[in-house]
Short mmCIF file of C-alpha atoms in Angstrom, two decimals:
data_model
loop_
_atom_site.label_atom_id
_atom_site.label_comp_id
_atom_site.label_asym_id
_atom_site.label_seq_id
_atom_site.Cartn_x
_atom_site.Cartn_y
_atom_site.Cartn_z
CA MET A 1 11.05 19.12 -24.55
CA ASN A 2 14.44 17.97 -26.10
CA GLU A 3 15.91 18.54 -22.30
CA LEU A 4 12.92 15.31 -21.74
CA THR A 5 13.73 13.24 -24.43
CA GLU A 6 16.93 13.30 -24.90
CA LYS A 7 17.68 12.06 -22.03
CA LEU A 8 15.74 8.97 -20.66
CA ASP A 9 17.43 6.00 -18.35
CA PRO A 10 16.31 2.54 -18.68
CA HIS A 11 14.28 1.45 -14.95
CA CYS A 12 13.18 -2.18 -13.84
CA VAL A 13 9.14 -2.73 -13.00
CA GLY A 14 8.69 -6.38 -12.58
CA ARG A 15 9.79 -8.43 -15.75
CA TYR A 16 10.32 -5.62 -18.05
CA LEU A 17 12.00 -2.43 -18.79
CA ILE A 18 11.19 1.32 -19.94
CA ASP A 19 13.01 3.96 -20.35
CA VAL A 20 12.01 7.52 -18.53
CA PRO A 21 13.81 10.89 -18.18
CA HIS A 22 16.80 11.32 -16.35
CA ASP A 23 15.52 13.05 -13.39
CA VAL A 24 12.13 11.27 -12.32
CA LEU A 25 11.09 10.84 -8.32
CA THR A 26 9.84 7.13 -8.05
CA PHE A 27 7.01 5.15 -6.44
CA GLY A 28 6.73 2.05 -6.05
CA ARG A 29 4.57 -1.48 -4.42
CA VAL A 30 4.52 -4.56 -4.83
CA GLU A 31 2.70 -7.95 -3.84
CA ILE A 32 3.83 -11.51 -4.71
CA GLN A 33 2.01 -14.30 -3.99
CA GLY A 34 0.21 -12.19 -1.39
CA VAL A 35 3.46 -10.42 0.23
CA SER A 36 4.17 -7.40 0.40
CA ILE A 37 7.28 -6.17 -0.40
CA GLY A 38 9.05 -2.97 0.47
CA THR A 39 12.37 -0.76 0.83
CA THR A 40 13.96 1.68 2.38
CA LEU A 41 17.26 3.65 1.69
CA LEU A 42 18.51 3.13 5.43
CA THR A 43 22.87 2.48 6.08
CA GLN A 44 23.54 -1.51 8.26
CA HIS A 45 23.43 1.07 11.37
CA GLU A 46 19.89 2.69 11.50
CA TYR A 47 18.26 -0.35 10.45
CA ALA A 48 18.94 -1.60 13.66
CA ARG A 49 17.82 1.27 15.38
CA ALA A 50 14.26 1.22 13.56
CA MET A 51 14.21 -2.75 14.61
CA GLU A 52 14.34 -1.45 18.25
CA ALA A 53 12.48 1.12 17.46
CA ARG A 54 9.67 -1.11 15.97
CA GLU A 55 10.15 -4.03 18.64
CA ALA A 56 9.35 -1.04 20.98
CA ALA A 57 6.38 0.07 19.59
CA LEU A 58 4.84 -3.44 19.03
CA LYS A 59 5.61 -3.95 22.89
CA SER A 60 4.34 -1.13 24.14
CA THR A 61 1.24 -1.57 21.81
CA LYS A 62 -2.42 -2.10 23.63
CA SER A 63 -5.10 -3.64 22.47
CA VAL A 64 -8.34 -1.77 23.54
CA LEU A 65 -10.39 -4.90 24.11
CA GLY A 66 -7.27 -6.35 26.58
CA TYR A 67 -6.27 -8.93 24.09
CA GLN A 68 -2.81 -10.04 23.95
CA PHE A 69 -0.94 -7.35 21.43
CA LEU A 70 2.17 -9.13 20.03
CA TYR A 71 2.68 -13.08 19.63
CA GLU A 72 5.82 -13.70 18.08
CA HIS A 73 9.54 -12.03 17.64
CA GLY A 74 13.19 -12.55 17.03
CA GLU A 75 15.77 -13.01 14.58
CA GLY A 76 14.75 -14.99 11.26
CA GLN A 77 16.10 -17.85 9.94
CA GLN A 78 18.69 -16.01 8.07
CA LYS A 79 21.44 -13.87 10.97
CA GLY A 80 20.33 -10.21 11.08
CA THR A 81 16.88 -10.89 9.97
CA ARG A 82 13.50 -9.53 12.38
CA TYR A 83 10.16 -10.74 12.31
CA PHE A 84 7.18 -9.83 14.23
CA VAL A 85 3.83 -11.89 14.51
CA HIS A 86 1.13 -9.17 16.14
CA LEU A 87 -2.33 -8.39 16.19
CA LYS A 88 -3.64 -6.26 13.26
CA SER A 89 -4.61 -3.14 15.12
CA GLU A 90 -5.14 -1.93 18.42
CA THR A 91 -8.36 -1.67 17.66
CA ASP A 92 -8.91 -5.25 15.62
CA PRO A 93 -12.51 -6.89 16.47
CA SER A 94 -10.97 -10.15 16.36
CA ASP A 95 -8.57 -11.17 18.96
CA ALA A 96 -7.33 -13.52 15.81
CA SER A 97 -5.94 -11.87 12.87
CA ARG A 98 -2.43 -11.44 12.46
CA VAL A 99 0.41 -9.60 10.81
CA ILE A 100 3.28 -11.17 10.13
CA GLU A 101 6.30 -8.84 9.57
CA ALA A 102 9.78 -9.42 8.48
CA TYR A 103 12.17 -7.45 8.18
CA LYS A 104 16.23 -7.31 6.10
CA TRP A 105 18.99 -5.15 4.96
CA ASP A 106 20.74 -5.78 2.32
CA SER A 107 23.35 -2.89 0.13
CA GLY A 108 21.58 -0.54 1.33
CA TYR A 109 18.30 -0.70 1.70
CA GLN A 110 16.40 -2.10 4.34
CA ILE A 111 14.01 -4.25 2.61
CA LYS A 112 10.32 -5.33 4.64
CA LEU A 113 7.90 -7.63 3.90
CA GLN A 114 4.01 -8.10 4.90
CA ILE A 115 1.31 -10.23 5.11
CA GLU A 116 -2.25 -10.85 6.85
CA ALA A 117 -3.30 -14.43 8.53
CA VAL A 118 -5.48 -15.44 11.68
CA ASP A 119 -4.60 -17.82 14.25
CA PHE A 120 -8.08 -18.85 15.97
CA THR A 121 -6.59 -21.10 17.88
CA ARG A 122 -5.89 -18.68 21.07
CA SER A 123 -8.54 -17.12 20.45
CA LYS A 124 -11.11 -16.84 23.40
CA PHE A 125 -13.78 -17.75 20.98
CA LYS A 126 -12.59 -20.83 19.39
CA ASP A 127 -15.09 -22.78 21.05
CA LYS A 128 -17.48 -21.22 18.82
CA PRO A 129 -19.27 -23.61 16.22
CA SER A 130 -19.13 -21.29 13.86
CA ILE A 131 -15.16 -21.35 14.26
CA LYS A 132 -15.60 -25.24 14.92
CA GLN A 133 -16.50 -26.01 11.68
CA MET A 134 -13.70 -23.56 9.56
CA ILE A 135 -11.16 -25.77 7.61
CA ILE A 136 -7.86 -23.60 8.14
CA LYS A 137 -7.67 -22.19 11.73
CA ASN A 138 -4.91 -21.20 12.33
CA ASP A 139 -2.51 -19.85 8.94
CA VAL A 140 0.29 -18.45 10.13
CA PRO A 141 2.76 -21.14 9.87
CA GLU A 142 1.86 -21.52 6.28
CA LYS A 143 2.47 -17.30 5.53
CA SER A 144 5.57 -16.74 7.83
CA HIS A 145 6.89 -19.92 5.38
CA ALA A 146 5.91 -18.11 2.40
CA ILE A 147 7.26 -14.84 4.21
CA PHE A 148 10.39 -16.41 5.20
CA ASP A 149 11.33 -17.82 1.92
CA LEU A 150 10.86 -14.84 0.27
CA LEU A 151 12.92 -13.09 2.23
CA ALA A 152 15.70 -15.56 2.00
CA ARG A 153 15.62 -14.79 -1.68
CA VAL A 154 14.75 -10.80 -1.93
CA ARG A 155 18.12 -8.72 -2.23
CA GLY A 156 18.54 -4.65 -2.58
CA ARG A 157 19.22 -2.91 -5.91
CA PRO A 158 19.83 0.26 -6.59
CA GLU A 159 17.91 1.87 -9.47
CA ASN A 160 20.22 2.08 -12.61
CA ASP A 161 21.20 -1.56 -11.69
CA ILE A 162 19.40 -3.76 -14.44
CA PRO A 163 19.34 -7.06 -13.34
CA THR A 164 20.71 -10.48 -15.95
CA GLU A 165 18.55 -12.93 -14.11
CA PRO A 166 15.16 -14.16 -14.08
CA GLY A 167 13.49 -12.37 -11.25
CA VAL A 168 10.94 -9.61 -10.12
CA CYS A 169 12.34 -5.83 -10.03
CA ILE A 170 10.84 -4.08 -7.28
CA ARG A 171 11.69 -0.40 -6.49
CA GLY A 172 14.73 -0.78 -4.76
CA GLY A 173 15.02 -4.24 -4.53
CA PHE A 174 14.99 -7.46 -6.49
CA LEU A 175 13.33 -10.77 -6.13
CA PRO A 176 15.23 -13.56 -8.49
CA GLY A 177 12.63 -16.60 -9.57
CA ASN A 178 11.83 -17.56 -12.66
CA ALA A 179 7.55 -16.20 -13.30
CA GLY A 180 5.19 -17.19 -11.39
CA ALA A 181 1.38 -16.70 -9.92
CA GLN A 182 0.62 -13.65 -8.16
CA GLU A 183 2.59 -11.52 -9.07
CA ASN A 184 1.36 -7.74 -8.83
CA VAL A 185 3.95 -4.73 -9.10
CA ALA A 186 2.96 -1.35 -9.67
CA MET A 187 5.57 1.80 -10.07
CA GLN A 188 5.58 5.41 -10.71
CA PHE A 189 7.39 8.18 -11.95
CA VAL A 190 7.23 11.89 -11.25
CA LEU A 191 8.82 14.65 -13.79
CA ARG A 192 11.06 16.27 -10.57
CA ASP A 193 10.54 19.37 -12.59
CA SER A 194 7.14 19.47 -13.99
CA PRO A 195 5.44 16.79 -10.52
CA ASP A 196 1.81 17.51 -12.49
CA VAL A 197 3.31 14.63 -14.64
CA SER A 198 3.51 10.55 -13.93
CA PHE A 199 4.18 7.36 -15.66
CA ASP A 200 2.11 4.73 -14.21
CA LEU A 201 3.92 1.35 -15.49
CA GLN A 202 1.55 -1.94 -13.47
CA THR A 203 2.07 -5.34 -14.73
CA ASP A 204 -0.33 -8.31 -12.96
CA SER A 205 -0.05 -12.25 -13.97
CA ASP A 206 -3.46 -13.31 -13.13
CA ILE A 207 -5.69 -10.49 -14.86
CA GLN A 208 -7.17 -12.08 -18.07
CA GLU A 209 -9.09 -9.31 -19.27
CA SER A 210 -12.46 -9.93 -21.48
CA THR A 211 -11.80 -7.47 -24.14
CA THR A 212 -8.82 -5.08 -24.98
CA LEU A 213 -8.33 -1.32 -24.24
CA LEU A 214 -9.82 -0.39 -27.88
CA GLU A 215 -12.64 -2.68 -27.18
CA ARG A 216 -13.46 -1.10 -24.67
CA GLY A 217 -14.09 1.91 -26.57
CA SER A 218 -18.33 2.70 -25.40
CA SER A 219 -17.22 2.87 -22.10
CA ILE A 220 -14.20 5.17 -22.10
CA ASN A 221 -16.19 7.65 -24.94
CA GLU A 222 -18.96 7.51 -22.03
CA VAL A 223 -16.10 8.72 -19.99
CA LEU A 224 -15.28 11.38 -22.56
CA LYS A 225 -18.59 12.89 -22.15
CA HIS A 226 -18.49 13.47 -18.57
CA ASN A 227 -15.49 15.14 -18.36
CA ASP A 228 -15.25 17.46 -20.87
CA GLY A 229 -13.12 14.79 -23.31
CA ARG A 230 -11.71 13.79 -26.90
CA THR A 231 -9.77 11.82 -28.41
CA ILE A 232 -5.92 12.96 -29.16
CA ARG A 233 -5.34 9.03 -31.24
CA LYS A 234 -6.39 5.56 -30.54
CA ARG A 235 -4.74 2.55 -32.22
CA GLN A 236 -2.90 -1.04 -32.15
CA VAL A 237 1.02 -0.16 -31.24
CA ASN A 238 3.94 -2.52 -32.19
CA LEU A 239 6.10 -3.21 -28.84
CA THR A 240 9.59 -4.97 -28.76
CA GLY A 241 8.15 -8.02 -28.24
CA MET A 242 4.42 -7.39 -27.40
CA GLN A 243 1.89 -6.37 -28.98
CA ALA A 244 -0.53 -3.47 -27.38
CA GLU A 245 -3.33 -0.98 -28.15
CA GLU A 246 -2.95 2.50 -26.48
CA TRP A 247 -5.55 5.58 -25.93
CA LEU A 248 -4.83 8.97 -25.43
CA MET A 249 -7.25 11.63 -24.29
CA ALA A 250 -7.01 15.21 -23.19
CA GLY A 251 -9.87 16.53 -20.57
CA THR A 252 -10.81 17.65 -17.29
CA THR A 253 -8.39 16.49 -15.16
CA THR A 254 -8.61 15.64 -10.80
CA LEU A 255 -7.58 19.03 -10.32
CA ASP A 256 -10.65 20.14 -12.28
CA ILE A 257 -8.31 22.04 -15.05
CA PRO A 258 -7.48 20.80 -18.39
CA GLY A 259 -5.18 17.78 -19.13
CA HIS A 260 -3.98 14.84 -20.16
CA HIS A 261 -4.63 10.76 -19.24
CA LEU A 262 -2.39 8.64 -22.05
CA THR A 263 -3.12 5.08 -21.71
CA LEU A 264 -1.44 2.12 -23.29
CA GLU A 265 -2.48 -1.98 -22.58
CA ALA A 266 -0.11 -4.77 -23.55
CA ASN A 267 -1.96 -8.74 -23.32
CA SER A 268 -5.34 -7.89 -22.45
CA LYS A 269 -6.77 -10.85 -22.88
CA ILE A 270 -3.60 -13.61 -22.39
CA GLY A 271 -2.53 -12.34 -18.85
CA SER A 272 -0.77 -14.99 -16.74
CA PRO A 273 2.78 -15.43 -15.65
CA LYS A 274 4.50 -15.50 -18.42
CA THR A 275 2.20 -12.72 -20.60
CA PRO A 276 1.52 -10.33 -17.35
CA LEU A 277 -1.32 -7.54 -18.80
CA VAL A 278 1.05 -4.87 -18.93
CA THR A 279 -0.45 -1.34 -18.32
CA LEU A 280 1.26 2.30 -19.16
CA ASP A 281 -0.64 5.32 -17.57
CA MET A 282 0.88 8.79 -18.30
CA ASN A 283 -1.39 11.39 -16.86
CA THR A 284 -0.86 15.58 -17.02
CA GLY A 285 -2.48 18.23 -14.69
CA SER A 286 -3.06 15.00 -12.25
CA LEU A 287 -3.06 14.76 -8.48
CA ASN A 288 0.31 11.95 -7.94
CA ASN A 289 2.63 10.85 -5.21
CA VAL A 290 4.38 14.48 -5.91
CA GLN A 291 1.18 16.29 -6.80
CA ARG A 292 -1.23 16.69 -3.89
CA GLU A 293 -1.86 20.71 -4.28
CA HIS A 294 -3.65 22.27 -7.12
CA ILE A 295 -2.36 23.95 -9.78
CA ASN A 296 -3.72 26.58 -12.11
CA LYS A 297 -2.69 24.49 -15.18
CA ALA A 298 -1.24 21.87 -16.95
CA SER A 299 3.58 22.13 -16.80
CA LEU A 300 2.94 20.62 -20.58
CA SER A 301 1.34 21.63 -24.07
CA GLU A 302 -0.80 19.07 -25.63
CA GLY A 303 2.34 18.39 -27.87
CA GLU A 304 4.86 18.30 -25.73
CA VAL A 305 2.84 15.55 -23.80
CA VAL A 306 2.37 13.33 -27.14
CA ALA A 307 6.44 13.77 -28.02
CA LEU A 308 6.74 12.34 -24.37
CA TRP A 309 4.42 9.49 -24.07
CA ASP A 310 5.78 8.21 -28.27
CA ALA A 311 9.48 8.45 -26.49
CA VAL A 312 8.80 7.10 -23.28
CA SER A 313 6.15 4.23 -23.83
CA ARG A 314 8.06 2.71 -27.22
CA THR A 315 10.95 1.41 -25.43
CA LEU A 316 8.55 -0.70 -23.19
CA ARG A 317 9.09 -3.73 -23.30
CA PRO A 318 10.31 -7.22 -21.29
CA ARG A 319 13.63 -7.46 -19.72
CA PRO A 320 16.43 -10.18 -21.33
CA ASN A 321 15.78 -13.02 -19.60
CA GLY A 322 13.69 -11.51 -17.11
CA PHE A 323 11.04 -14.40 -16.83
#
């Protein structure tokens, strides 16, 4: 256990920092103003080839119902960026569904932005009374503007780079800017040598709960009863820059073996852009982005689980100047 806790590295997630064991595998997802953002580690040459392949794939895709599939494509507002507007899928029953994709390469990363939209102005069904009554028949221009604005600002970022300016950290990237609504960021850290052990950190600027974690005790206890569960510890926690509550549990996991679920929650009732709902979960003996097959037992003892949780969870804090 000393090997896991003696070297913790800071990671930036959303507008927060957390220190996790050095040798972890990371997975992330983020949605800003309805736009999903993802990154892939690529050379600039690999990025150019990927864009050629994406364009070719979309041009060759055919709607099973005979609808036009690719509507717009080309270079974005910045040199080297690319965008595509296409039907949601080749089997989509509607000819008005749209997906807007936009790409850029920066600092060793391909950055992809995507959002769904609709355009009934080109639909074969546009003269139907129900469609004529729609207030917004085409939101592609509005959403294209939003996606290009984000594309211009987002940049690639190595995991060991901790920004000093306001903005949102994503896996492999950073979006500078002050805190705003519709920011949902999630990151999963999986221990490389104990892949059944994971930490999940999520922040959401738009959720205000009616109760705190500990106030939901009756429903949590009911779940524990059905999973041979028990409480290890539950209490309020003072973290740097915020108050939180934690509940540490043991029970039968998704792999049908004894394991642990530890959770911490902050800003439950005051969720806002400046104080987003923050949740941190630790799971052992469970499925995650790495552990996809059955195992016979969890890799950590209960004492090791609690020690690792205490070492990691207490480092969770707002990033200085992050908001």
